[in-house]
Coordinates of N, CA and C in Angstrom, one line a residue:
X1278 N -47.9 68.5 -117.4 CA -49.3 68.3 -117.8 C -50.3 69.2 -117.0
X1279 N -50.1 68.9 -115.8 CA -51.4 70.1 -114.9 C -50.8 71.4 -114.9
X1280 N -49.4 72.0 -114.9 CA -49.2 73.2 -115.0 C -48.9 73.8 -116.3
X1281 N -48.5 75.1 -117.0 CA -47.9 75.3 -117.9 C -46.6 75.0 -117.7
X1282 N -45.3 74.5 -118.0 CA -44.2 74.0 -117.5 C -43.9 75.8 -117.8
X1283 N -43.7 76.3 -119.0 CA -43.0 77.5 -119.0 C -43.3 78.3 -117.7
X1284 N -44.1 78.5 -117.5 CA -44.8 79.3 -116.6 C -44.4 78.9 -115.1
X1285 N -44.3 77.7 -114.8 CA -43.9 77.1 -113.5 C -42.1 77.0 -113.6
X1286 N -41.3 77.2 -114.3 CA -40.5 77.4 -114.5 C -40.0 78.8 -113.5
X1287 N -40.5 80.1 -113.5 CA -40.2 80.7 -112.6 C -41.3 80.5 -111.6
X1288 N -41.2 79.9 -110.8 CA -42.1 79.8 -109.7 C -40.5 78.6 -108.9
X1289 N -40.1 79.9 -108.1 CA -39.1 78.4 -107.2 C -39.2 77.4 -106.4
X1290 N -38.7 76.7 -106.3 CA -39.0 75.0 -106.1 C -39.8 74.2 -106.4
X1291 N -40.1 74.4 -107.5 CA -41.0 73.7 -108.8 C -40.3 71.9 -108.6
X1292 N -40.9 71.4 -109.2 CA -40.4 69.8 -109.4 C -41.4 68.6 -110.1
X1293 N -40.7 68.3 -110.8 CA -41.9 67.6 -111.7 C -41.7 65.9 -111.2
X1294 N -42.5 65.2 -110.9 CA -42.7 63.9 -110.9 C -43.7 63.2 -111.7
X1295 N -43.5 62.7 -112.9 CA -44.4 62.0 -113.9 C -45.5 63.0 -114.3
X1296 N -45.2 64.5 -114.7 CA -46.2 65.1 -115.4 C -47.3 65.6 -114.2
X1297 N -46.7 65.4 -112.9 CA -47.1 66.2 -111.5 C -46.4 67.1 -110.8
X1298 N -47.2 68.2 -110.7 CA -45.8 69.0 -110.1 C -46.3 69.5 -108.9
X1299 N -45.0 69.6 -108.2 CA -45.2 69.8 -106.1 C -44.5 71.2 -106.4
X1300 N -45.3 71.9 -105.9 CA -44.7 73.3 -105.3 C -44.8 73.6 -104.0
X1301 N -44.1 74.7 -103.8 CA -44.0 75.4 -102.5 C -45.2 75.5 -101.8
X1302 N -45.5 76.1 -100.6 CA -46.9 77.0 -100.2 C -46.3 78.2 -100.6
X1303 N -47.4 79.3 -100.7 CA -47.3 80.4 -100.6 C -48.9 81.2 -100.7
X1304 N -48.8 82.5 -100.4 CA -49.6 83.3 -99.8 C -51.2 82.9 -100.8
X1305 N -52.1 83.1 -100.6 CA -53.6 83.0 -100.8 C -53.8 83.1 -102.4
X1306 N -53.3 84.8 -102.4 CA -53.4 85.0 -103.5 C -52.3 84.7 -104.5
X1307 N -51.1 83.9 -104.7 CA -50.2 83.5 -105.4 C -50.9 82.5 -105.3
X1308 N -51.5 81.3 -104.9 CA -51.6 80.1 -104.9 C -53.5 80.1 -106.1
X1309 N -54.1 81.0 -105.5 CA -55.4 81.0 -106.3 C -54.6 81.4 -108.2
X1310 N -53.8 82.2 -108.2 CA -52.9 82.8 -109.2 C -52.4 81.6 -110.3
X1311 N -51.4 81.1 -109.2 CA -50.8 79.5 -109.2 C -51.7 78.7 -110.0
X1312 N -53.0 78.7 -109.6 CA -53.9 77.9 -109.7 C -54.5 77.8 -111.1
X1313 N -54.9 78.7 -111.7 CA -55.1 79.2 -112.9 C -54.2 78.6 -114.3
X1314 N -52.8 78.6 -113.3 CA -52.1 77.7 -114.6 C -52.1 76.4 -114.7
X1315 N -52.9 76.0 -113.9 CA -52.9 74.4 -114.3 C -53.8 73.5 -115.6
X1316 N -53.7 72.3 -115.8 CA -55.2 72.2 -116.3 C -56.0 72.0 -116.2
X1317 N -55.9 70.5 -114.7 CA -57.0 70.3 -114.2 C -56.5 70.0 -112.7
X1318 N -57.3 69.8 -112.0 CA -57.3 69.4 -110.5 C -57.8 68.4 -110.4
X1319 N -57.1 67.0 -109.7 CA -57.1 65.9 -109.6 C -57.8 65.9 -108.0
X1320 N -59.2 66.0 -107.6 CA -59.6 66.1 -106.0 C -58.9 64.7 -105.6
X1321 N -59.0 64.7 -103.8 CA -58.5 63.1 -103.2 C -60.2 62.8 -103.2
X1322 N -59.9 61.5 -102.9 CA -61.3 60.5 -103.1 C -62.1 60.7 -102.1
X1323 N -61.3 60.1 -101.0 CA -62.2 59.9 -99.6 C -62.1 60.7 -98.7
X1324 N -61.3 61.9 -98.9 CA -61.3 63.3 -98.4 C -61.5 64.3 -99.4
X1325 N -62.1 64.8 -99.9 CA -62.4 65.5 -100.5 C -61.4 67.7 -100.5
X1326 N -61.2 68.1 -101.4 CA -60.8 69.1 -101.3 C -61.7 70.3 -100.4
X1327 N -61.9 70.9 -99.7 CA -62.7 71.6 -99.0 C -62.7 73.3 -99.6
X1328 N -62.0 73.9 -98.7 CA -61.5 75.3 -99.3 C -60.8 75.0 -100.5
X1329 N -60.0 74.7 -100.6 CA -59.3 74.2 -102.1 C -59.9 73.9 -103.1
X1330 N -61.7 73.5 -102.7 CA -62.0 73.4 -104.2 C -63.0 74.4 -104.3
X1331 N -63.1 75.6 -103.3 CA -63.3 76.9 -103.7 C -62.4 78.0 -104.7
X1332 N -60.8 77.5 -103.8 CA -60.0 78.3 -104.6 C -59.9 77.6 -105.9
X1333 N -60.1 76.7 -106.3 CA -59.8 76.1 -107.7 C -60.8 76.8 -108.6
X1334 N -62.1 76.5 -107.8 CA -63.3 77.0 -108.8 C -63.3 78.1 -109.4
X1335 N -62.7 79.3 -108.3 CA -62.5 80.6 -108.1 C -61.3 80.9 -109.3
X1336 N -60.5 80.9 -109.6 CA -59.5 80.4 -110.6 C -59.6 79.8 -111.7
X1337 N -61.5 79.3 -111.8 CA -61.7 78.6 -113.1 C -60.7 77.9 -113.9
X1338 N -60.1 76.5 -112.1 CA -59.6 75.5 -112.8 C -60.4 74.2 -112.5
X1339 N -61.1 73.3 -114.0 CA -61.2 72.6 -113.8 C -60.6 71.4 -112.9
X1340 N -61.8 70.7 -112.4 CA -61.8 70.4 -110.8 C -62.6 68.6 -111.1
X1341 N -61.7 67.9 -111.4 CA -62.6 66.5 -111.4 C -62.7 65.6 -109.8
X1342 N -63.8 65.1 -109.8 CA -64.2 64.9 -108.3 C -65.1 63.7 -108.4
X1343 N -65.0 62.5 -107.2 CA -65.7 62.0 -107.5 C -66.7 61.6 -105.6
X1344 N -67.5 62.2 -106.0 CA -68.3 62.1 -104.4 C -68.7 60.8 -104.2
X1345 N -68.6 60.4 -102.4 CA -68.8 59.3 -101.9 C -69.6 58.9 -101.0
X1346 N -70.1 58.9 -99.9 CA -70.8 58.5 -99.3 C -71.0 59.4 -97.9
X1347 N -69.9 59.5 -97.6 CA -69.1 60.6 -96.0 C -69.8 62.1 -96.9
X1348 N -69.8 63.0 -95.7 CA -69.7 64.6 -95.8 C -68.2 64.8 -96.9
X1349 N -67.5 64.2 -96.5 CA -66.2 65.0 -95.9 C -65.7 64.1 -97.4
X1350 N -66.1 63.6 -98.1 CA -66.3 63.2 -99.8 C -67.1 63.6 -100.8
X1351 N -67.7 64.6 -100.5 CA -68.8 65.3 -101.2 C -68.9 66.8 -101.2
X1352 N -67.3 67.3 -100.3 CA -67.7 68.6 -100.6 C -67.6 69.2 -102.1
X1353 N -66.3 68.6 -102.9 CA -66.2 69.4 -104.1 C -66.9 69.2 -105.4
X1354 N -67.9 68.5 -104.8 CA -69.0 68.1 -105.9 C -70.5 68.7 -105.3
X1355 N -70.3 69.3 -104.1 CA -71.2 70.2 -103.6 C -71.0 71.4 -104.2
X1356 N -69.8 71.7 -104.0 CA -69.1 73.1 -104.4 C -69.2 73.2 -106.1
X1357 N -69.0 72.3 -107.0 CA -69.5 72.5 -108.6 C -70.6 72.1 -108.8
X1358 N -72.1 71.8 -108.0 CA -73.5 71.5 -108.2 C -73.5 73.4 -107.5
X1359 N -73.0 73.7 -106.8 CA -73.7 74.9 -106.4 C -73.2 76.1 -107.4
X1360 N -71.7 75.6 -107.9 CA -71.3 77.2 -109.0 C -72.0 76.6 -110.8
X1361 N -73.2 75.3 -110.6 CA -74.0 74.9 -112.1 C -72.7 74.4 -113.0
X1362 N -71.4 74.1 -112.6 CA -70.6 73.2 -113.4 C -70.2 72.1 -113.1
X1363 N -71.1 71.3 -112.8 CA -71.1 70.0 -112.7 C -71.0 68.7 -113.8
X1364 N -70.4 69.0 -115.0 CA -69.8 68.2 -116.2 C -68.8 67.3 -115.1
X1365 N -67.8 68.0 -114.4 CA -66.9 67.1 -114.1 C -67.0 66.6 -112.7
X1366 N -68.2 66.1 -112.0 CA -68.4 65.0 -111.1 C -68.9 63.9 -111.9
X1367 N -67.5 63.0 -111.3 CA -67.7 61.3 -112.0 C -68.3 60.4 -111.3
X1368 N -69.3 59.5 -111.8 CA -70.0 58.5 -111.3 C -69.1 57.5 -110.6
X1369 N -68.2 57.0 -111.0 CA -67.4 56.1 -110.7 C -65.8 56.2 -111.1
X1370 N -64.9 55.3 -110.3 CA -63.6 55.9 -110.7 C -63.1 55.5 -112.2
X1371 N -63.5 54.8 -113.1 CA -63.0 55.3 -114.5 C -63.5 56.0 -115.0
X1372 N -65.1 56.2 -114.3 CA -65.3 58.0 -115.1 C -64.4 59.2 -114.7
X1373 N -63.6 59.3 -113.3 CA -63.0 59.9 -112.8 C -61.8 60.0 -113.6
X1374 N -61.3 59.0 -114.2 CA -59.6 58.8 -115.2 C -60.0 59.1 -116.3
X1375 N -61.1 58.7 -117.0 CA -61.5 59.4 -118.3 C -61.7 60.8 -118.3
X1376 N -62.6 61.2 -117.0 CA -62.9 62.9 -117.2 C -61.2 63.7 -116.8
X1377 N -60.1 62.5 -116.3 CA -58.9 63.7 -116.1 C -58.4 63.7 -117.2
X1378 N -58.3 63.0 -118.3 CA -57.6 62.2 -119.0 C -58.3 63.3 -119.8
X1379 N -59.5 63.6 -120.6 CA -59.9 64.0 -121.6 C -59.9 65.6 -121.2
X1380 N -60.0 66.0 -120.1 CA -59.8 67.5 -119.6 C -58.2 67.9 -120.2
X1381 N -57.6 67.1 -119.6 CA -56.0 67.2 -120.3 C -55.7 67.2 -121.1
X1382 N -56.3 66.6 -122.1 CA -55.6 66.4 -123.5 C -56.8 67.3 -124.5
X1383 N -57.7 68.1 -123.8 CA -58.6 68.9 -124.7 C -58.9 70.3 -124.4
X1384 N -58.1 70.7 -125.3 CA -58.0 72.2 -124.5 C -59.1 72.9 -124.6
X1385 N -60.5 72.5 -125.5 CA -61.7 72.7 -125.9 C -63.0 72.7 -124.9
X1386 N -62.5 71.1 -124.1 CA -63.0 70.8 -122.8 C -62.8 71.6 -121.8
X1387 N -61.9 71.6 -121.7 CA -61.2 72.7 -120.2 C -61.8 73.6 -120.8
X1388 N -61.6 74.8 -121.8 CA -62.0 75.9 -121.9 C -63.3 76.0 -121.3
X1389 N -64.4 75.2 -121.6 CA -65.5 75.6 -121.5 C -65.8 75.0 -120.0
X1390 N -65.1 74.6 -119.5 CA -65.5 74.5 -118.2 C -64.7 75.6 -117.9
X1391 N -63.9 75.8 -118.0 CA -63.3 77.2 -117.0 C -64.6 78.5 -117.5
X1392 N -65.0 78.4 -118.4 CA -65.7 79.1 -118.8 C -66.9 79.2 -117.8
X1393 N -67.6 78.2 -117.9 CA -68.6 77.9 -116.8 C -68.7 78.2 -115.3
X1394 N -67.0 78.0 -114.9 CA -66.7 78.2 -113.5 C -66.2 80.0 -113.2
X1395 N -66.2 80.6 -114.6 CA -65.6 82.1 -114.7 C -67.1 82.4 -114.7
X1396 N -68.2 82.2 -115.5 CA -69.7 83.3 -115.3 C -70.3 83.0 -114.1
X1397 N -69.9 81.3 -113.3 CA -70.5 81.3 -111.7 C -69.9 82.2 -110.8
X1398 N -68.9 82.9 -110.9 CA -68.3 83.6 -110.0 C -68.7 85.0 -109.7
X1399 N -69.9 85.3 -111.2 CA -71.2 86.4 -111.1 C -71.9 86.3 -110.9
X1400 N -73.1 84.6 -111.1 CA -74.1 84.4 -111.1 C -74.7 83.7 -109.7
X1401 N -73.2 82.8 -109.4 CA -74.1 81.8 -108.3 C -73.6 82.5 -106.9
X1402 N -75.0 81.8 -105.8 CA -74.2 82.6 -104.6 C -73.4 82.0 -103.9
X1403 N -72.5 81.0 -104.8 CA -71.4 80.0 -104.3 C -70.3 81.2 -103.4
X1404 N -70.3 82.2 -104.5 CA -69.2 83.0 -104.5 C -69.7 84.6 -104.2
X1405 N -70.9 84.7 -103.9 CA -71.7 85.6 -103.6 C -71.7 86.2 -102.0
X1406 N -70.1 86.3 -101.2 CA -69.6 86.8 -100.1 C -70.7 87.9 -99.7
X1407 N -70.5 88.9 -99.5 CA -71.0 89.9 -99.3 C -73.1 89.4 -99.3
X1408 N -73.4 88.7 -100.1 CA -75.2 88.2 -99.6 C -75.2 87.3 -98.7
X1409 N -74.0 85.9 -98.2 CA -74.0 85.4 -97.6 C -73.8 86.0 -96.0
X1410 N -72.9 87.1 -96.1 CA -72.6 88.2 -94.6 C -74.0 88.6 -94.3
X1411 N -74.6 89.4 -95.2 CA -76.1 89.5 -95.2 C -76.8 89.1 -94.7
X1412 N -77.2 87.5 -95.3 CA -78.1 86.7 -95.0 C -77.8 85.9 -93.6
X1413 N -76.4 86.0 -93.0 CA -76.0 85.4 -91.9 C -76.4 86.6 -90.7
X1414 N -76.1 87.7 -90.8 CA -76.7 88.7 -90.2 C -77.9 89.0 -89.7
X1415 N -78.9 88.6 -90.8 CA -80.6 88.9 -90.5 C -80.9 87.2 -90.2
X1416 N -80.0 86.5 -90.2 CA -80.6 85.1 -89.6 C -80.1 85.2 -87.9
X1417 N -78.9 86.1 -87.7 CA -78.5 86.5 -86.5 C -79.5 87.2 -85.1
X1418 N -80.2 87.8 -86.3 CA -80.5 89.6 -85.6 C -82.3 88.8 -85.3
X1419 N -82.7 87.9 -86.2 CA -83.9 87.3 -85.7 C -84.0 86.6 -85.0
X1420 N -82.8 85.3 -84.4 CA -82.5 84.4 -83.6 C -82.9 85.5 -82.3
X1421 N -81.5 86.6 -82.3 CA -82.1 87.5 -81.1 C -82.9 87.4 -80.9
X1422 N -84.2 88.1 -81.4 CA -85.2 88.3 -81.7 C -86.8 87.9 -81.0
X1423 N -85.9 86.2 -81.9 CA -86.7 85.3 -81.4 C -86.6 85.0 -79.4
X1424 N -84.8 84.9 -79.0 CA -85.2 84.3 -78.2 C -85.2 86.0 -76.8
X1425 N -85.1 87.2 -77.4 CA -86.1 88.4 -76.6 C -87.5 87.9 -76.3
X1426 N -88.5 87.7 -77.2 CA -88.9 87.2 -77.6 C -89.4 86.0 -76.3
X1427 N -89.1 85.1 -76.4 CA -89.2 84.2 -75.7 C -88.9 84.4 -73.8
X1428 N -88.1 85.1 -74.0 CA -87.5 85.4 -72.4 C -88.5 86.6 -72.0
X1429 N -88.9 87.4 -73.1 CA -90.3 88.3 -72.3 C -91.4 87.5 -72.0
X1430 N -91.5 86.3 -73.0 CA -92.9 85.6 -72.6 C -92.8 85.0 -70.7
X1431 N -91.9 84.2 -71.2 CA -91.4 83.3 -69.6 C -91.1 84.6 -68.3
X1432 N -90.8 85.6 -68.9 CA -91.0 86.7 -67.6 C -92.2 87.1 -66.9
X1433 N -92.9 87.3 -68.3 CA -94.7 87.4 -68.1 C -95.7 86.1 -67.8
X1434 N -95.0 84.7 -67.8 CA -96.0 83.5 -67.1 C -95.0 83.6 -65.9
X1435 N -94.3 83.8 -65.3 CA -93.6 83.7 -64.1 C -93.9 84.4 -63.3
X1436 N -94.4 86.3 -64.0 CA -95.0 86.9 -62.8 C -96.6 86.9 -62.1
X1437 N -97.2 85.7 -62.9 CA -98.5 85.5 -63.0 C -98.9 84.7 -62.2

C-alpha cells in the first residue's frame, strides 16, 4: 500500500509487513527517489519527522502529520504550512487515520497534493536553498557589523 510493490520489488531487502514496507538505508538521493514511490507518509506523533519530512515533501510524497504541543511535534506540519500544502495536518488522531486512509485509497487525493508539494518546490522559500545561504550571509556580515560597530564605540568612551 505505501509503496508501488512492482517497483519495490527490485529494490533489495524489501519486506512487507501488513501493507508496510521496511527497507534498507541507502544514499540521499536513492532514498528521496525511494520516496516518490510511495503513497503516503505516515509521520510519528510525538516526534515528529524532521529532515525526513523535507525529503518527503521534496519528492512530492504526501506526508500526514499530526502536530502536538512540544517543538519536536510540530516540525512536519511546520514544514507543509511553509511549502502552502497543508490539507494533510490532522486536528486530531482520527482525522489522522481518516486523512491516511483516504490518501491511500484515492489516487485523485494524493495526486493533487503531490501536485501542491511539486509547484512549492518553485514557489515557496521552504526549498528556496540558495536565498536562504543569502539571507544567512547578510544577517552574518551585519551582526559583524554591528558588533565593529559597537567595539569602536566602547574604544572611543574608554579613551575619554
Amino acid at each position: 500500500m505505501l509503496f508501488l510493490i512492482s517497483e519495490m520489488k527490485q529494490v533489495p531487502g524489501w519486506a512487507i509487513v501488513q501493507d508496510f514496507f521496511f527497507v534498507p538505508m541507502v544514499q540521499k538521493d536513492q532514498h528521496i527517489e525511494r520516496s516518490s514511490l510511495c503513497t503516503v507518509f505516515l509521520d510519528t506523533l510525538l516526534v515528529n519527522a524532521h529532515t525526513v519530512a523535507m525529503d518527503v515533501s521534496w519528492a512530492t510524497l504526501p506526508m500526514v502529520t499530526l502536530a502536538h504541543e512540544r517543538f519536536s511535534s510540530r516540525v512536519a506540519a511546520s514544514v507543509l504550512r511553509a511549502a502552502q500544502c497543508q490539507t494533510t495536518i490532522s486536528r486530531n488522531l482520527q482525522d489522522y487515520t481518516v486523512l491516511a486512509t483516504l490518501i491511500s485509497r484515492s489516487p485523485m487525493l494524493a495526486s493533487g497534493i503531490r501536485q501542491c508539494l511539486f509547484e512549492a518546490r518553485e514557489r515557496s522559500p521552504l526549498f528556496d536553498t540558495a536565498g536562504w545561504v543569502e539571507d544567512l550571509e547578510r544577517l552574518l556580515v551585519s551582526l559583524w557589523d554591528l558588533n565593529e560597530a559597537r567595539a569602536s564605540n566602547l574604544s572611543s568612551a574608554l579613551s575619554h
